[in-house]
Amino acid sequence: MVEKVKANCNYSGRVVEGPTNPIVTPLLTDLYQFTMAYAYWKANKHQERAVFDLYFRKNPFGGEYTVFAGLEECIRLIANFKFTEDDISFIRESLPGSCEDGFFDYLRGLDCSEVEVYAIAEGSAVFPKVPLLRIEGPIAVAQLLETPLVNLINFASLVATNAARHRFVAGKSKSLLEFGLRRAQGPDGGLSASKYCYLGGFDATSNVAAGRLFGIPLRGTHSHAFVSSYMSPDEIIDKSLQSADGSSSCEDFVSSVQTWINKIQWSNSLRGSFGETNHSELAAFTSYALAFPRSFLALVDTYDVMRSGIPNFCAVALALNDLGYKAVGIRLDSGDLAYLSCESRKFFSAIEKEFGVPGFGKMGITASNDLNEETLDALNKQGHEVDSYGIGTYLVTCYAQAALGCVFKLVEINNQPRIKLSEDVSKVSIPCKKRSYRLYGREGYPLVDIMTGENEPSPKVGERILCRHPFNESKRAYVVPQQVEELLKCYWPGSSDKPREDLPPLKDIRDSCIKQLERMRPDHMRRLNPTPYKVSVSAKLYDFIHFLWLNEAPVGELQ
Amino acid sequence: MVEKVKANCNYSGRVVEGPTNPIVTPLLTDLYQFTMAYAYWKANKHQERAVFDLYFRKNPFGGEYTVFAGLEECIRLIANFKFTEDDISFIRESLPGSCEDGFFDYLRGLDCSEVEVYAIAEGSAVFPKVPLLRIEGPIAVAQLLETPLVNLINFASLVATNAARHRFVAGKSKSLLEFGLRRAQGPDGGLSASKYCYLGGFDATSNVAAGRLFGIPLRGTHSHAFVSSYMSPDEIIDKSLQSADGSSSCEDFVSSVQTWINKIQWSNSLRGSFGETNHSELAAFTSYALAFPRSFLALVDTYDVMRSGIPNFCAVALALNDLGYKAVGIRLDSGDLAYLSCESRKFFSAIEKEFGVPGFGKMGITASNDLNEETLDALNKQGHEVDSYGIGTYLVTCYAQAALGCVFKLVEINNQPRIKLSEDVSKVSIPCKKRSYRLYGREGYPLVDIMTGENEPSPKVGERILCRHPFNESKRAYVVPQQVEELLKCYWPGSSDKPREDLPPLKDIRDSCIKQLERMRPDHMRRLNPTPYKVSVSAKLYDFIHFLWLNEAPVGELQ
C-alpha cells in the first residue's frame, strides 16, 4: 500500500505539507531515473551541478496562451522528498543486475536540500519555450525529479488553460460549474481537474473531496434518478413546511403545489401550453423543496421540459413563494439548450406578469450536457437565456487535446551549457542557465518574453533592447519596455539562505490568473486565428545558441 | 489533508484492503448525491430498495469492443465505505440551509452492508448497454456510490481498451512498454494507466510506483539528458570491468571501446558509412555499460542515429561481448522509425558477419516517440525491424478519445421497474432488475449477449432462443447456444451470506483478458469497419420495455 511520507519538511522556517495526493512520492517516477542515478553514482558524477529547464513547445487547444499550474504540488513533493527503507528495498529489487550497496546508502541520505527551484508564479499566462521551472542541483536528484514534476505540471496547466478558455467564451457574467468527476481520468484526474478548473476561472465544483481539500465552493442539486425514484405525490408523508420567517406553517405543502399547478394550467397566458404534467416528477420536486426550501433548484428534463418540467417547477416555486422562499432556478440537461432556455425564460416572465411575483422572470437557468468551447460559442451565436453552465467531460479530460507536452531538458552541467539538437527545429533546446523577463508596452499589454544569459544585464524600463527569435534569424525587433518583470523567482532555495517566494492560497492564484489573462492583448486570446505572443532571446544568447549548435551538429553528406 | 480510512472491512471472512489511492473516500462524489440523500432521508425514502445498472452506450476509439476494468477498486471502496466525523462535519457545512441532525446520525452509521454488487469479471470483453455492474441497495447509499464507481470504471476501462487495441495492432510477438507517466492526467492518471495498460495486454511499465503497487514488470534505461551530460570519455575515472563469469578483468574498458570503434570504422562492410562519432555519446554509453554490463541498452538518437549512435553502441556492445556480456539493444526515439530500425538491423548483421559475433544481428530494437495505433499500423505497412515499443502520451491519456461515457441508471425501486426516457433512443435505459448471458456458437465464438428479466428461465445449451434488439423491432434472431455464460456474478454480497466471487490478482485478470480477446470473432476486433457484436434482450423483456415506454412517454401535439 501507499505510505505517506509524513515528515513535513521545514522550508526556510515554514513547514511545507506533503503532496495533496499521498501517491505522489519519490517512487512516482520512471525506472530510468534510477538506472541513470546509479550510472551517475558509479561514475562519481552524481553530484555534478546541473541545470534543467521545464517548458512546453506548443500552446494547447489551438490557442496562443497557456495557464501555468501545478507549482505548489511540485514544491510540496520537493520539500518532502525522502526515500523510506521500503522504497529503497524496492528500488534495489527493481534495478537490473546487482548494484553496489553504496548507492543505496546514497539514496538513504538523499533529499532536496541541494536543489534550487526557480519558477514563474502559478496562475501566470505562459508561452512556449520560456522555462516554467528551472531546477538546479546535483544531476542525479534533479533527474529523479523529472517525471513527477512534468507529471504534476502537464495536466494541471492543461486543464487550467481549458478552464480559462471556457471562461473566455462563456463571458465574465456567467457562473461556471465544473461537474466532471465521474468522467475524469481516474480519481485524481477528477480532483486535479476540480482544483485547476477553479484556478483557471471556474466558480464552483460538484466534487465534495475537492471542496474540502481546496476550499472550492460546492454546487449540486439532484439527478434524473431522483426524479424517477418517485411514483406520485401520495408518497410524501410529511407535508408540512414552515414559512421562511418562521411565523407560520403550511400544513399541506403538497396540496398547495397542486393548487398552483392547476392555476398555471388555466392561467390566461399559459392555457393550452401544456396538458397533464408528470406526477412522479411533481412529487420529486415537491419532496426536494421540502428538504431544501431555501435553495430549490430542479432538473426539469426527465420527461419533457416545456410540457412537464417547467410547469411542475413553477408550481413548486410559487408554493414556496407563498411561504416567503425564493426558488433558485432550473437545470436543463438535454435537448436544444438555446431554445429551451428562451422558452423557459418566456414561461417564467409570463408567470411573473400573470401572478405578480416580482423577479420570477429572472429565475436562474443552468445548462449542462456535454458542453465544451464550441457549444458555448454556438449558444452565444444563437442567443440563449442561460445564467450558469455545468461542464464535465470535455472540460476535465481536455477532450480537445488530452495532453500538454511539457519537457525537462538539461541546459547546463558543471557550468558548461548543453544543447539538445533535433532535426525538427522546434525541438532544439535553448541552452544555458537563463533569466527570463516579460516586457510590457505603452498600453500596459505584455509585448514579448525575452530570455537572456544568467549574467547579462537585465532589460531596463525605457531602454531599447533587441529581441530575437531564438531560431529564425530574420525575426527580430527592438522593444522599449515600459515595465520589466523578471519571471523566474526562487520557490525552493534548498538549504541555502536565499529568499523565497510564498506559496499563495488557491483563491489568490485564481484571482491573479483572471487578472493576468484580462491584461493580455485581445488578439492573443481570441479563439479564431489568435496572434502568437512573441518569445525571444537576447542578441548575445542568440549568438551563443547558434555557435553551440554548429559546434555540436554533425555535417551531413548527401549520397 | 486526505485521511485514509484504515479500517479494512471484513468481506465474507476476508479482509478487503482500502482503495489503492487514499484519496478515494466516500467524499469523492458529487455534492448532489448528498443533497439527494438528505431529501430521501427527509421523505423517509432513503431505505427504499433500488437497483442501478452501470453501463456504457458506445464502444470507444471507433471499435466494437471494450475491456472492462476497475472492478477491484470499486469493491475496495465499497468494502471500506464509512464516513469519518470530519467527513460528516464537512458535509454538514456544505449542504445548503440547515439540515436536521438525524441525517448526520444516519450518515454516521452508514456502510455498504445492505448493498449487493453484481458484476462482470474484470478484464472481460464487454459491450454497450449490457450492465457491467448491478448495484442493489437502499437508494440513498446506492446513489452516493454513483460518482466514485463511474469514475473508477470509466478511465480504467477506457485505458485498458486502448492498451488492448495497441496490442492488437502491434501483434503478439512484440514487447509493449507503457512509458506514459509524465504525460498522464495527473499522478493517479499515470498510476491507473500503468495498471490498466498492463491488464489490457502491455508487458511492462516505466512507472516505479506502479511496479511496486501492482507487481508490474519495470523497464527503463537512460534519457537524452544522460547522453548530453557527458563531455568525453576522459571523464570516466573507474575504467575497469570484470568479465561476466568473474574469471578475468578488463583494466581499461574505455580503451577497449575505443579500439572497437576504430575497428568498426575501418571494417570492410562498414567503411565510409560514418565518420567520427560523437565523443560525449560514446562516453555516456561506456559509462552506462560500466554500471549495467548485463543489461546494456542505449538510446541512440541524441546526435545522429546512423552516423553516431549505432556505431557507438556497437563499439560498447562488442567490448562487452569480449568480456562475455550480451548487450540488450537500442532505443530509437525520433526520426523515421521504420527506416532507422531497418538500417540499424543491417548494421548489426554486418557486425555479426564481419566480426563473427553470433546473434549480434538479432540485437533488440525498441522504438518510442509519440506512438499510437495509427503509427504502429503505418510501421507494419511500411516494414520495420522493431522488437519493442515504448508508448506514452497517446496511450495513457487516451488521446484519440479521452473519456468513456459510463452511466449509472435507476432500473428498479421497491420492485417497480423504472425507465429513463430520452428523445435520443440510444439514451433510453433498459428497465428492470435483469440477468445477462453470453451465448457462444458452434465455432466457439461468443455470438450475442442477451439480457432477460430476473425471473425468466436462463437460456439453455442446445435450446433455440429469440434474441431481440432492445429498441429496433425488426432486428431479431434465433440462436441455439453451444455454451451459455451468466455474466453478472456477486462480488459484494453485503452482510448477506450469498456466495461471492474472488478478486483475482492483476496478473490473472490480464491473462484472462488476453484469452477472452483472442476468443472473439476476428471481424469484431479489426480496426477498419469492425462488425458490431450483438446485444439483445429476451422477447419478454422486449415487450415489457415497450409497454413501459408507451406508458411513460407524453403524447406530443404538433402545432
PDB file of N, CA, C and O in Angstrom, chain B residues 409-434:
ATOM      1  N   LYS B 409     -27.799   4.058 -13.989  1.00  0.00           N
ATOM      2  CA  LYS B 409     -29.216   4.380 -14.155  1.00  0.00           C
ATOM      3  C   LYS B 409     -30.086   3.531 -13.232  1.00  0.00           C
ATOM      4  O   LYS B 409     -29.883   2.326 -13.100  1.00  0.00           O
ATOM      5  N   LEU B 410     -31.068   4.197 -12.665  1.00  0.00           N
ATOM      6  CA  LEU B 410     -32.055   3.521 -11.817  1.00  0.00           C
ATOM      7  C   LEU B 410     -32.932   2.637 -12.696  1.00  0.00           C
ATOM      8  O   LEU B 410     -33.557   3.136 -13.634  1.00  0.00           O
ATOM      9  N   VAL B 411     -32.980   1.331 -12.426  1.00  0.00           N
ATOM     10  CA  VAL B 411     -33.814   0.451 -13.250  1.00  0.00           C
ATOM     11  C   VAL B 411     -34.967  -0.164 -12.455  1.00  0.00           C
ATOM     12  O   VAL B 411     -35.884  -0.743 -13.031  1.00  0.00           O
ATOM     13  N   GLU B 412     -34.906  -0.005 -11.130  1.00  0.00           N
ATOM     14  CA  GLU B 412     -35.996  -0.559 -10.318  1.00  0.00           C
ATOM     15  C   GLU B 412     -35.967   0.093  -8.947  1.00  0.00           C
ATOM     16  O   GLU B 412     -34.892   0.391  -8.419  1.00  0.00           O
ATOM     17  N   ILE B 413     -37.145   0.357  -8.384  1.00  0.00           N
ATOM     18  CA  ILE B 413     -37.209   0.796  -6.990  1.00  0.00           C
ATOM     19  C   ILE B 413     -38.437   0.171  -6.362  1.00  0.00           C
ATOM     20  O   ILE B 413     -39.499   0.113  -6.996  1.00  0.00           O
ATOM     21  N   ASN B 414     -38.265  -0.338  -5.165  1.00  0.00           N
ATOM     22  CA  ASN B 414     -39.363  -1.059  -4.494  1.00  0.00           C
ATOM     23  C   ASN B 414     -40.001  -2.092  -5.408  1.00  0.00           C
ATOM     24  O   ASN B 414     -41.227  -2.186  -5.491  1.00  0.00           O
ATOM     25  N   ASN B 415     -39.190  -2.818  -6.101  1.00  0.00           N
ATOM     26  CA  ASN B 415     -39.651  -3.828  -7.057  1.00  0.00           C
ATOM     27  C   ASN B 415     -40.438  -3.278  -8.244  1.00  0.00           C
ATOM     28  O   ASN B 415     -41.028  -4.042  -9.003  1.00  0.00           O
ATOM     29  N   GLN B 416     -40.460  -1.970  -8.390  1.00  0.00           N
ATOM     30  CA  GLN B 416     -41.127  -1.360  -9.537  1.00  0.00           C
ATOM     31  C   GLN B 416     -40.069  -0.997 -10.581  1.00  0.00           C
ATOM     32  O   GLN B 416     -39.133  -0.274 -10.264  1.00  0.00           O
ATOM     33  N   PRO B 417     -40.221  -1.475 -11.799  1.00  0.00           N
ATOM     34  CA  PRO B 417     -39.240  -1.124 -12.838  1.00  0.00           C
ATOM     35  C   PRO B 417     -39.304   0.351 -13.190  1.00  0.00           C
ATOM     36  O   PRO B 417     -40.387   0.945 -13.174  1.00  0.00           O
ATOM     37  N   ARG B 418     -38.160   0.950 -13.461  1.00  0.00           N
ATOM     38  CA  ARG B 418     -38.106   2.356 -13.882  1.00  0.00           C
ATOM     39  C   ARG B 418     -37.360   2.447 -15.203  1.00  0.00           C
ATOM     40  O   ARG B 418     -36.412   1.706 -15.454  1.00  0.00           O
ATOM     41  N   ILE B 419     -37.800   3.359 -16.035  1.00  0.00           N
ATOM     42  CA  ILE B 419     -37.151   3.581 -17.332  1.00  0.00           C
ATOM     43  C   ILE B 419     -36.786   5.055 -17.435  1.00  0.00           C
ATOM     44  O   ILE B 419     -37.518   5.911 -16.926  1.00  0.00           O
ATOM     45  N   LYS B 420     -35.628   5.345 -18.022  1.00  0.00           N
ATOM     46  CA  LYS B 420     -35.261   6.742 -18.274  1.00  0.00           C
ATOM     47  C   LYS B 420     -35.464   6.976 -19.756  1.00  0.00           C
ATOM     48  O   LYS B 420     -34.820   6.341 -20.585  1.00  0.00           O
ATOM     49  N   LEU B 421     -36.402   7.877 -20.081  1.00  0.00           N
ATOM     50  CA  LEU B 421     -36.690   8.152 -21.485  1.00  0.00           C
ATOM     51  C   LEU B 421     -35.765   9.239 -22.020  1.00  0.00           C
ATOM     52  O   LEU B 421     -35.138   9.967 -21.252  1.00  0.00           O
ATOM     53  N   SER B 422     -35.712   9.338 -23.316  1.00  0.00           N
ATOM     54  CA  SER B 422     -34.945  10.397 -23.935  1.00  0.00           C
ATOM     55  C   SER B 422     -35.386  10.494 -25.384  1.00  0.00           C
ATOM     56  O   SER B 422     -35.815   9.502 -25.978  1.00  0.00           O
ATOM     57  N   GLU B 423     -35.305  11.703 -25.935  1.00  0.00           N
ATOM     58  CA  GLU B 423     -35.645  11.826 -27.351  1.00  0.00           C
ATOM     59  C   GLU B 423     -34.634  11.068 -28.198  1.00  0.00           C
ATOM     60  O   GLU B 423     -34.924  10.644 -29.296  1.00  0.00           O
ATOM     61  N   ASP B 424     -33.451  10.890 -27.660  1.00  0.00           N
ATOM     62  CA  ASP B 424     -32.418  10.133 -28.345  1.00  0.00           C
ATOM     63  C   ASP B 424     -32.542   8.670 -27.895  1.00  0.00           C
ATOM     64  O   ASP B 424     -32.258   8.325 -26.751  1.00  0.00           O
ATOM     65  N   VAL B 425     -32.996   7.794 -28.829  1.00  0.00           N
ATOM     66  CA  VAL B 425     -33.271   6.390 -28.473  1.00  0.00           C
ATOM     67  C   VAL B 425     -32.068   5.720 -27.813  1.00  0.00           C
ATOM     68  O   VAL B 425     -32.207   4.918 -26.894  1.00  0.00           O
ATOM     69  N   SER B 426     -30.863   6.090 -28.249  1.00  0.00           N
ATOM     70  CA  SER B 426     -29.686   5.420 -27.692  1.00  0.00           C
ATOM     71  C   SER B 426     -29.523   5.737 -26.210  1.00  0.00           C
ATOM     72  O   SER B 426     -28.755   5.101 -25.501  1.00  0.00           O
ATOM     73  N   LYS B 427     -30.239   6.757 -25.721  1.00  0.00           N
ATOM     74  CA  LYS B 427     -30.121   7.128 -24.320  1.00  0.00           C
ATOM     75  C   LYS B 427     -31.246   6.571 -23.456  1.00  0.00           C
ATOM     76  O   LYS B 427     -31.265   6.798 -22.240  1.00  0.00           O
ATOM     77  N   VAL B 428     -32.196   5.865 -24.048  1.00  0.00           N
ATOM     78  CA  VAL B 428     -33.266   5.247 -23.248  1.00  0.00           C
ATOM     79  C   VAL B 428     -32.655   4.073 -22.475  1.00  0.00           C
ATOM     80  O   VAL B 428     -31.900   3.277 -23.024  1.00  0.00           O
ATOM     81  N   SER B 429     -32.964   3.993 -21.196  1.00  0.00           N
ATOM     82  CA  SER B 429     -32.381   2.921 -20.378  1.00  0.00           C
ATOM     83  C   SER B 429     -33.227   1.649 -20.474  1.00  0.00           C
ATOM     84  O   SER B 429     -34.412   1.712 -20.802  1.00  0.00           O
ATOM     85  N   ILE B 430     -32.603   0.520 -20.204  1.00  0.00           N
ATOM     86  CA  ILE B 430     -33.332  -0.752 -20.222  1.00  0.00           C
ATOM     87  C   ILE B 430     -33.781  -1.050 -18.792  1.00  0.00           C
ATOM     88  O   ILE B 430     -32.945  -1.254 -17.905  1.00  0.00           O
ATOM     89  N   PRO B 431     -35.082  -1.017 -18.549  1.00  0.00           N
ATOM     90  CA  PRO B 431     -35.580  -1.094 -17.178  1.00  0.00           C
ATOM     91  C   PRO B 431     -35.469  -2.499 -16.591  1.00  0.00           C
ATOM     92  O   PRO B 431     -35.109  -3.436 -17.300  1.00  0.00           O
ATOM     93  N   CYS B 432     -35.759  -2.630 -15.315  1.00  0.00           N
ATOM     94  CA  CYS B 432     -35.875  -3.899 -14.579  1.00  0.00           C
ATOM     95  C   CYS B 432     -34.526  -4.401 -14.048  1.00  0.00           C
ATOM     96  O   CYS B 432     -33.492  -4.185 -14.664  1.00  0.00           O
ATOM     97  N   LYS B 433     -34.636  -5.117 -12.975  1.00  0.00           N
ATOM     98  CA  LYS B 433     -33.514  -5.911 -12.484  1.00  0.00           C
ATOM     99  C   LYS B 433     -33.367  -7.073 -13.458  1.00  0.00           C
ATOM    100  O   LYS B 433     -34.322  -7.813 -13.699  1.00  0.00           O
ATOM    101  N   LYS B 434     -32.164  -7.197 -14.019  1.00  0.00           N
ATOM    102  CA  LYS B 434     -32.010  -8.130 -15.135  1.00  0.00           C
ATOM    103  C   LYS B 434     -30.908  -9.163 -14.866  1.00  0.00           C
ATOM    104  O   LYS B 434     -30.054  -8.966 -14.019  1.00  0.00           O
TER     105      LYS B 434
END
